[in-house]
Each structure stands twice: as C-alpha cells, then as structure tokens.
C-alpha cells in the first residue's frame, strides 16, 4: 500500500535559520504530492503541491521538489520566521485503476521557531 | 468563499449520550472524509465517502457512523460515545475525479471531550 514517512519532530530553530523537513513516500503508480500546514487551533491547509516528477511546488518562501528517483518531497525554506511555527504534514494522493482514492498522510512534524 | 464548515468547534459530553458533528462543504466535491488527530498518532481516517450514498470505513471506524444523503453534507455520528473517543476531529473534502491532483480542504476541527 501507499505510505508517507517524514522526520519526527519537534524541529527547533532560531529565526532566519534554514529549514529542511524530510519526506519520503512509497506508492504504486504516480501520486500527487502535497505539504499541508496546521497552525495552532486550526485545520490543515494546503501549503504547496507537485503533481509530476521534477515539478517544484512553492508558496510563502517554502519549496519542495518531486523527486521520483529518490521518492522524496523534502520541504525547505531559506529563512524561517516565528510565524512559521506550526505542524507540517507531507501527503500523497493517487487514484488507482479501480477508482480507489485514499489520501495518505505522514505523521506530521512540529516546527518551533524562536526569536 | 470555498470552505468546509464543521460544527460545533468544542463539545463536552458524557459517556453514552449520542451526538452528531456536522460537516458541510460548498465546493461540490465528491469526496468527503473524517479524521481524528491524537498526539503522537498523526491523522487517522475514520470514514470516507466517494460520492452521495457511497461510504466506506477508514482505519479506525469502530464506534462511529456516517451518512451521505446529500453531496454537501457528511455528518459524523457517535451513537454511544466513550472516553477513548476524546480527540480532535477534522472533516475534509476534495475533487478526486481529477486523478488525485486536487488537495484536501479541511474544516477547522471539533474538539470532543467525553467524560
């Protein structure tokens, strides 16, 4: 079956530090890949996505590149801010030949950014 | 505004007292799903629905019921809540018919406490 593995947190950084959150996946077929962000007290919201190999998704200074050869979709940001403190979820979705569609999520990585 | 609306945001109840958490989306999405989020366990899928009158079990369906009589609504029913159902619940929807390229849209969550 499909699965997503992301690094465990919490990840603790100082403001303006470089961020990487690793995400690797296992999937039959060619999934679309997503990063979602959950701010305290809120639901998950889409941060960025990529739908095919070598695509780069980007939003709010965050980037991730769909690497089919390493089955990875690592999230990066060059300079984090305190307001980036949140939980980040890597996810994939895929529609199987039989019409099955079950989005799959990683466990989430908590990011804490100190001033 | 495109959104998924869950109600209530907070609910405290006692063991055995039936309750319903409502979920409604205004994006004409075929797919809707319920998740629970618990510390250290990430998101776990309870039930999902691929379209009206089509529902199926997720990873943790025991103790829950759902129905999908209309495309926009997908209520979660706890017939006899127990303390182990204390959790943060999220409803989500998406347009799966585009091959899984569209993201999930999440509600803001319902924090349920069962005493």
PDB file of C-alpha atoms in Angstrom:
ATOM      1  CA  UNK A   1       0.000   0.000   0.000  1.00  0.00           C
ATOM      2  CA  UNK A   2       0.900   3.684  -0.053  1.00  0.00           C
ATOM      3  CA  UNK A   3       2.809   5.286   2.804  1.00  0.00           C
ATOM      4  CA  UNK A   4       4.497   8.557   3.730  1.00  0.00           C
ATOM      5  CA  UNK A   5       7.412   8.876   6.142  1.00  0.00           C
ATOM      6  CA  UNK A   6       8.515  12.233   7.472  1.00  0.00           C
ATOM      7  CA  UNK A   7      11.085  13.190  10.039  1.00  0.00           C
ATOM      8  CA  UNK A   8       9.944  13.262  13.617  1.00  0.00           C
ATOM      9  CA  UNK A   9       9.946  16.497  15.490  1.00  0.00           C
ATOM     10  CA  UNK A  10       9.934  18.775  17.077  1.00  0.00           C
ATOM     11  CA  UNK A  11      12.324  20.730  14.927  1.00  0.00           C
ATOM     12  CA  UNK A  12      13.544  23.757  16.853  1.00  0.00           C
ATOM     13  CA  UNK A  13      15.236  26.627  15.003  1.00  0.00           C
ATOM     14  CA  UNK A  14      16.202  30.226  15.532  1.00  0.00           C
ATOM     15  CA  UNK A  15      14.621  32.901  13.381  1.00  0.00           C
ATOM     16  CA  UNK A  16      16.289  33.248   9.948  1.00  0.00           C
ATOM     17  CA  UNK A  17      17.696  29.715  10.052  1.00  0.00           C
ATOM     18  CA  UNK A  18      17.423  27.325   7.089  1.00  0.00           C
ATOM     19  CA  UNK A  19      14.700  24.698   7.309  1.00  0.00           C
ATOM     20  CA  UNK A  20      14.546  21.201   5.844  1.00  0.00           C
ATOM     21  CA  UNK A  21      11.853  18.685   6.705  1.00  0.00           C
ATOM     22  CA  UNK A  22      12.434  15.344   5.031  1.00  0.00           C
ATOM     23  CA  UNK A  23       9.617  13.358   3.436  1.00  0.00           C
ATOM     24  CA  UNK A  24       9.806  10.090   1.540  1.00  0.00           C
ATOM     25  CA  UNK A  25       6.962   8.062   0.117  1.00  0.00           C
ATOM     26  CA  UNK A  26       6.011   4.632  -1.139  1.00  0.00           C
ATOM     27  CA  UNK A  27       3.301   4.401  -3.753  1.00  0.00           C
ATOM     28  CA  UNK A  28       2.060   2.204  -6.532  1.00  0.00           C
ATOM     29  CA  UNK A  29       1.735   4.362  -9.619  1.00  0.00           C
ATOM     30  CA  UNK A  30       2.449   8.090  -9.823  1.00  0.00           C
ATOM     31  CA  UNK A  31       0.950  10.078  -6.960  1.00  0.00           C
ATOM     32  CA  UNK A  32       0.491  13.785  -6.487  1.00  0.00           C
ATOM     33  CA  UNK A  33       2.441  15.116  -3.508  1.00  0.00           C
ATOM     34  CA  UNK A  34       1.419  17.762  -1.014  1.00  0.00           C
ATOM     35  CA  UNK A  35       2.623  19.671   2.004  1.00  0.00           C
ATOM     36  CA  UNK A  36      -0.030  20.869   4.422  1.00  0.00           C
ATOM     37  CA  UNK A  37       0.468  23.213   7.380  1.00  0.00           C
ATOM     38  CA  UNK A  38      -1.526  23.270  10.601  1.00  0.00           C
ATOM     39  CA  UNK A  39      -1.273  26.414  12.712  1.00  0.00           C
ATOM     40  CA  UNK A  40      -2.289  26.178  16.381  1.00  0.00           C
ATOM     41  CA  UNK A  41      -6.037  25.817  16.803  1.00  0.00           C
ATOM     42  CA  UNK A  42      -6.717  25.466  13.094  1.00  0.00           C
ATOM     43  CA  UNK A  43      -7.317  22.792  10.494  1.00  0.00           C
ATOM     44  CA  UNK A  44      -4.785  21.701   7.915  1.00  0.00           C
ATOM     45  CA  UNK A  45      -4.358  23.911   4.890  1.00  0.00           C
ATOM     46  CA  UNK A  46      -2.501  23.343   1.671  1.00  0.00           C
ATOM     47  CA  UNK A  47       0.992  24.838   1.642  1.00  0.00           C
ATOM     48  CA  UNK A  48       2.205  23.580  -1.744  1.00  0.00           C
ATOM     49  CA  UNK A  49       1.873  20.682  -4.139  1.00  0.00           C
ATOM     50  CA  UNK A  50       3.518  18.959  -7.106  1.00  0.00           C
ATOM     51  CA  UNK A  51       1.721  16.624  -9.455  1.00  0.00           C
ATOM     52  CA  UNK A  52       4.525  15.078 -11.516  1.00  0.00           C
ATOM     53  CA  UNK A  53       8.195  14.218 -11.343  1.00  0.00           C
ATOM     54  CA  UNK A  54      10.637  17.179 -11.194  1.00  0.00           C
ATOM     55  CA  UNK A  55       7.836  19.650 -10.504  1.00  0.00           C
ATOM     56  CA  UNK A  56       8.659  22.201  -7.825  1.00  0.00           C
ATOM     57  CA  UNK A  57       5.884  23.470  -5.599  1.00  0.00           C
ATOM     58  CA  UNK A  58       6.379  26.778  -3.820  1.00  0.00           C
ATOM     59  CA  UNK A  59       4.441  29.118  -1.542  1.00  0.00           C
ATOM     60  CA  UNK A  60       5.257  31.663   1.198  1.00  0.00           C
ATOM     61  CA  UNK A  61       9.002  31.068   0.723  1.00  0.00           C
ATOM     62  CA  UNK A  62       8.654  27.290   1.123  1.00  0.00           C
ATOM     63  CA  UNK A  63       9.705  24.938  -1.672  1.00  0.00           C
ATOM     64  CA  UNK A  64       9.615  21.212  -2.361  1.00  0.00           C
ATOM     65  CA  UNK A  65      10.658  19.253  -5.465  1.00  0.00           C
ATOM     66  CA  UNK A  66       9.049  15.978  -6.560  1.00  0.00           C
ATOM     67  CA  UNK A  67      11.966  13.545  -6.858  1.00  0.00           C
ATOM     68  CA  UNK A  68      10.792  10.308  -8.401  1.00  0.00           C
ATOM     69  CA  UNK A  69      14.239   8.674  -8.366  1.00  0.00           C
ATOM     70  CA  UNK A  70      14.550   9.051  -4.590  1.00  0.00           C
ATOM     71  CA  UNK A  71      10.770   9.002  -3.893  1.00  0.00           C
ATOM     72  CA  UNK A  72      11.149  12.175  -1.871  1.00  0.00           C
ATOM     73  CA  UNK A  73       9.453  15.539  -1.438  1.00  0.00           C
ATOM     74  CA  UNK A  74      11.549  17.438   1.117  1.00  0.00           C
ATOM     75  CA  UNK A  75      10.261  20.790   2.367  1.00  0.00           C
ATOM     76  CA  UNK A  76      12.741  23.702   2.517  1.00  0.00           C
ATOM     77  CA  UNK A  77      12.736  27.356   3.460  1.00  0.00           C
ATOM     78  CA  UNK A  78      15.745  29.616   3.368  1.00  0.00           C
ATOM     79  CA  UNK A  79      14.907  31.812   6.356  1.00  0.00           C
ATOM     80  CA  UNK A  80      12.211  30.828   8.832  1.00  0.00           C
ATOM     81  CA  UNK A  81      10.165  33.257  10.907  1.00  0.00           C
ATOM     82  CA  UNK A  82       8.470  32.866  14.280  1.00  0.00           C
ATOM     83  CA  UNK A  83       5.143  32.872  12.415  1.00  0.00           C
ATOM     84  CA  UNK A  84       6.178  29.642  10.624  1.00  0.00           C
ATOM     85  CA  UNK A  85       5.818  27.729  13.900  1.00  0.00           C
ATOM     86  CA  UNK A  86       3.260  25.040  13.086  1.00  0.00           C
ATOM     87  CA  UNK A  87       2.872  21.346  12.314  1.00  0.00           C
ATOM     88  CA  UNK A  88       3.754  20.308   8.752  1.00  0.00           C
ATOM     89  CA  UNK A  89       2.261  17.237   7.066  1.00  0.00           C
ATOM     90  CA  UNK A  90       3.566  15.557   3.941  1.00  0.00           C
ATOM     91  CA  UNK A  91       0.901  13.708   1.956  1.00  0.00           C
ATOM     92  CA  UNK A  92       0.222  11.927  -1.296  1.00  0.00           C
ATOM     93  CA  UNK A  93      -2.871  11.129  -3.271  1.00  0.00           C
ATOM     94  CA  UNK A  94      -3.423   8.742  -6.090  1.00  0.00           C
ATOM     95  CA  UNK A  95      -6.391   7.330  -7.954  1.00  0.00           C
ATOM     96  CA  UNK A  96      -5.982   3.604  -8.620  1.00  0.00           C
ATOM     97  CA  UNK A  97      -7.141   1.758 -11.701  1.00  0.00           C
ATOM     98  CA  UNK A  98     -10.222   0.572  -9.848  1.00  0.00           C
ATOM     99  CA  UNK A  99     -11.159   4.123  -8.905  1.00  0.00           C
ATOM    100  CA  UNK A 100      -9.796   3.837  -5.383  1.00  0.00           C
ATOM    101  CA  UNK A 101      -8.719   7.134  -3.822  1.00  0.00           C
ATOM    102  CA  UNK A 102      -7.305   7.245  -0.323  1.00  0.00           C
ATOM    103  CA  UNK A 103      -5.108  10.242   0.526  1.00  0.00           C
ATOM    104  CA  UNK A 104      -2.156   9.213   2.694  1.00  0.00           C
ATOM    105  CA  UNK A 105      -0.510  11.427   5.313  1.00  0.00           C
ATOM    106  CA  UNK A 106       2.742  11.398   7.201  1.00  0.00           C
ATOM    107  CA  UNK A 107       2.621  11.753  10.984  1.00  0.00           C
ATOM    108  CA  UNK A 108       3.409  15.465  10.931  1.00  0.00           C
ATOM    109  CA  UNK A 109       6.496  17.410  12.025  1.00  0.00           C
ATOM    110  CA  UNK A 110       6.214  20.153  14.597  1.00  0.00           C
ATOM    111  CA  UNK A 111       8.349  23.231  13.861  1.00  0.00           C
ATOM    112  CA  UNK A 112       9.176  25.672  16.644  1.00  0.00           C
ATOM    113  CA  UNK A 113      10.947  28.897  15.687  1.00  0.00           C
ATOM    114  CA  UNK A 114      12.490  31.039  18.436  1.00  0.00           C
ATOM    115  CA  UNK A 115      13.117  34.794  18.078  1.00  0.00           C
TER     116      UNK A 115
ATOM    117  CA  UNK B   1     -15.715  31.624  -0.134  1.00  0.00           C
ATOM    118  CA  UNK B   2     -14.820  27.959  -0.657  1.00  0.00           C
ATOM    119  CA  UNK B   3     -14.866  26.231   2.698  1.00  0.00           C
ATOM    120  CA  UNK B   4     -15.571  23.203   4.813  1.00  0.00           C
ATOM    121  CA  UNK B   5     -17.676  24.041   7.859  1.00  0.00           C
ATOM    122  CA  UNK B   6     -17.769  21.845  10.933  1.00  0.00           C
ATOM    123  CA  UNK B   7     -19.901  22.318  13.986  1.00  0.00           C
ATOM    124  CA  UNK B   8     -19.533  22.533  16.872  1.00  0.00           C
ATOM    125  CA  UNK B   9     -15.912  23.650  17.440  1.00  0.00           C
ATOM    126  CA  UNK B  10     -15.927  22.360  21.007  1.00  0.00           C
ATOM    127  CA  UNK B  11     -18.096  19.685  22.588  1.00  0.00           C
ATOM    128  CA  UNK B  12     -18.066  18.198  26.074  1.00  0.00           C
ATOM    129  CA  UNK B  13     -20.382  15.282  26.676  1.00  0.00           C
ATOM    130  CA  UNK B  14     -20.859  12.255  28.899  1.00  0.00           C
ATOM    131  CA  UNK B  15     -20.367   8.582  28.143  1.00  0.00           C
ATOM    132  CA  UNK B  16     -23.267   7.075  26.207  1.00  0.00           C
ATOM    133  CA  UNK B  17     -25.010  10.273  25.120  1.00  0.00           C
ATOM    134  CA  UNK B  18     -25.472  10.205  21.352  1.00  0.00           C
ATOM    135  CA  UNK B  19     -24.001  13.127  19.448  1.00  0.00           C
ATOM    136  CA  UNK B  20     -23.596  14.336  15.878  1.00  0.00           C
ATOM    137  CA  UNK B  21     -20.843  16.507  14.453  1.00  0.00           C
ATOM    138  CA  UNK B  22     -21.925  18.222  11.258  1.00  0.00           C
ATOM    139  CA  UNK B  23     -19.786  18.885   8.198  1.00  0.00           C
ATOM    140  CA  UNK B  24     -20.744  20.829   5.110  1.00  0.00           C
ATOM    141  CA  UNK B  25     -18.770  21.876   2.024  1.00  0.00           C
ATOM    142  CA  UNK B  26     -19.697  24.389  -0.679  1.00  0.00           C
ATOM    143  CA  UNK B  27     -17.268  23.276  -3.412  1.00  0.00           C
ATOM    144  CA  UNK B  28     -19.347  20.484  -4.995  1.00  0.00           C
ATOM    145  CA  UNK B  29     -16.666  17.954  -4.025  1.00  0.00           C
ATOM    146  CA  UNK B  30     -17.428  14.279  -4.492  1.00  0.00           C
ATOM    147  CA  UNK B  31     -15.044  13.071  -1.806  1.00  0.00           C
ATOM    148  CA  UNK B  32     -15.508  13.727   1.914  1.00  0.00           C
ATOM    149  CA  UNK B  33     -13.741  12.208   4.865  1.00  0.00           C
ATOM    150  CA  UNK B  34     -13.487  12.273   8.644  1.00  0.00           C
ATOM    151  CA  UNK B  35     -10.190  12.119  10.546  1.00  0.00           C
ATOM    152  CA  UNK B  36      -9.226  12.124  14.168  1.00  0.00           C
ATOM    153  CA  UNK B  37      -5.981  13.653  15.376  1.00  0.00           C
ATOM    154  CA  UNK B  38      -4.334  12.442  18.569  1.00  0.00           C
ATOM    155  CA  UNK B  39      -0.899  13.385  19.967  1.00  0.00           C
ATOM    156  CA  UNK B  40       1.823  11.147  18.570  1.00  0.00           C
ATOM    157  CA  UNK B  41      -0.574   9.329  16.215  1.00  0.00           C
ATOM    158  CA  UNK B  42      -0.996  11.874  13.431  1.00  0.00           C
ATOM    159  CA  UNK B  43      -4.205  11.848  11.395  1.00  0.00           C
ATOM    160  CA  UNK B  44      -6.231   8.675  11.299  1.00  0.00           C
ATOM    161  CA  UNK B  45      -9.096   8.236   8.886  1.00  0.00           C
ATOM    162  CA  UNK B  46     -12.445   7.222  10.375  1.00  0.00           C
ATOM    163  CA  UNK B  47     -14.802   7.033   7.375  1.00  0.00           C
ATOM    164  CA  UNK B  48     -14.862   8.401   3.870  1.00  0.00           C
ATOM    165  CA  UNK B  49     -17.334   8.884   1.067  1.00  0.00           C
ATOM    166  CA  UNK B  50     -16.562   8.880  -2.650  1.00  0.00           C
ATOM    167  CA  UNK B  51     -19.983  10.302  -3.555  1.00  0.00           C
ATOM    168  CA  UNK B  52     -23.612  10.520  -2.432  1.00  0.00           C
ATOM    169  CA  UNK B  53     -24.821   7.281  -0.813  1.00  0.00           C
ATOM    170  CA  UNK B  54     -21.303   5.764  -1.040  1.00  0.00           C
ATOM    171  CA  UNK B  55     -19.415   5.452   2.248  1.00  0.00           C
ATOM    172  CA  UNK B  56     -16.606   3.210   3.429  1.00  0.00           C
ATOM    173  CA  UNK B  57     -14.573   2.503   6.538  1.00  0.00           C
ATOM    174  CA  UNK B  58     -11.214   4.069   7.135  1.00  0.00           C
ATOM    175  CA  UNK B  59      -8.563   2.933   9.574  1.00  0.00           C
ATOM    176  CA  UNK B  60     -10.475   3.498  12.842  1.00  0.00           C
ATOM    177  CA  UNK B  61     -14.249   3.200  12.187  1.00  0.00           C
ATOM    178  CA  UNK B  62     -15.305   1.448  15.409  1.00  0.00           C
ATOM    179  CA  UNK B  63     -17.805   3.464  17.417  1.00  0.00           C
ATOM    180  CA  UNK B  64     -18.652   5.866  14.585  1.00  0.00           C
ATOM    181  CA  UNK B  65     -21.323   6.119  11.895  1.00  0.00           C
ATOM    182  CA  UNK B  66     -21.664   8.397   8.899  1.00  0.00           C
ATOM    183  CA  UNK B  67     -24.198   9.107   6.190  1.00  0.00           C
ATOM    184  CA  UNK B  68     -24.040  10.900   2.836  1.00  0.00           C
ATOM    185  CA  UNK B  69     -27.564  11.713   1.743  1.00  0.00           C
ATOM    186  CA  UNK B  70     -26.566  14.962   0.018  1.00  0.00           C
ATOM    187  CA  UNK B  71     -23.340  15.875  -1.729  1.00  0.00           C
ATOM    188  CA  UNK B  72     -22.547  18.821   0.543  1.00  0.00           C
ATOM    189  CA  UNK B  73     -23.120  17.191   3.956  1.00  0.00           C
ATOM    190  CA  UNK B  74     -21.284  14.390   5.736  1.00  0.00           C
ATOM    191  CA  UNK B  75     -22.224  14.160   9.430  1.00  0.00           C
ATOM    192  CA  UNK B  76     -20.285  12.057  11.926  1.00  0.00           C
ATOM    193  CA  UNK B  77     -22.422  10.222  14.474  1.00  0.00           C
ATOM    194  CA  UNK B  78     -21.275   8.783  17.780  1.00  0.00           C
ATOM    195  CA  UNK B  79     -24.164   6.604  18.968  1.00  0.00           C
ATOM    196  CA  UNK B  80     -22.653   5.847  22.383  1.00  0.00           C
ATOM    197  CA  UNK B  81     -19.526   7.933  22.950  1.00  0.00           C
ATOM    198  CA  UNK B  82     -16.784   6.622  25.217  1.00  0.00           C
ATOM    199  CA  UNK B  83     -13.788   8.410  26.802  1.00  0.00           C
ATOM    200  CA  UNK B  84     -11.387   6.878  24.240  1.00  0.00           C
ATOM    201  CA  UNK B  85     -13.177   8.928  21.573  1.00  0.00           C
ATOM    202  CA  UNK B  86     -11.938  12.126  23.188  1.00  0.00           C
ATOM    203  CA  UNK B  87      -9.988  13.674  20.333  1.00  0.00           C
ATOM    204  CA  UNK B  88      -9.713  16.440  17.752  1.00  0.00           C
ATOM    205  CA  UNK B  89     -11.837  15.661  14.696  1.00  0.00           C
ATOM    206  CA  UNK B  90     -11.466  17.037  11.184  1.00  0.00           C
ATOM    207  CA  UNK B  91     -13.746  16.847   8.193  1.00  0.00           C
ATOM    208  CA  UNK B  92     -12.181  17.206   4.743  1.00  0.00           C
ATOM    209  CA  UNK B  93     -13.307  17.225   1.123  1.00  0.00           C
ATOM    210  CA  UNK B  94     -11.705  17.101  -2.297  1.00  0.00           C
ATOM    211  CA  UNK B  95     -12.309  16.687  -6.001  1.00  0.00           C
ATOM    212  CA  UNK B  96     -10.897  13.192  -6.516  1.00  0.00           C
ATOM    213  CA  UNK B  97     -12.125  12.837 -10.104  1.00  0.00           C
ATOM    214  CA  UNK B  98      -9.162  14.865 -11.429  1.00  0.00           C
ATOM    215  CA  UNK B  99      -6.848  11.942 -10.769  1.00  0.00           C
ATOM    216  CA  UNK B 100      -5.975  12.938  -7.218  1.00  0.00           C
ATOM    217  CA  UNK B 101      -4.267  16.204  -8.213  1.00  0.00           C
ATOM    218  CA  UNK B 102      -6.512  18.401  -6.088  1.00  0.00           C
ATOM    219  CA  UNK B 103      -5.738  18.943  -2.413  1.00  0.00           C
ATOM    220  CA  UNK B 104      -7.973  18.150   0.523  1.00  0.00           C
ATOM    221  CA  UNK B 105      -9.822  21.078   2.095  1.00  0.00           C
ATOM    222  CA  UNK B 106     -10.157  20.798   5.854  1.00  0.00           C
ATOM    223  CA  UNK B 107     -12.591  22.205   8.370  1.00  0.00           C
ATOM    224  CA  UNK B 108     -11.303  23.961  11.480  1.00  0.00           C
ATOM    225  CA  UNK B 109     -11.851  20.961  13.686  1.00  0.00           C
ATOM    226  CA  UNK B 110     -14.105  19.819  16.524  1.00  0.00           C
ATOM    227  CA  UNK B 111     -12.514  19.196  19.885  1.00  0.00           C
ATOM    228  CA  UNK B 112     -14.567  16.500  21.597  1.00  0.00           C
ATOM    229  CA  UNK B 113     -14.244  15.564  25.267  1.00  0.00           C
ATOM    230  CA  UNK B 114     -16.142  12.538  26.575  1.00  0.00           C
ATOM    231  CA  UNK B 115     -16.243  12.219  30.368  1.00  0.00           C
TER     232      UNK B 115
END
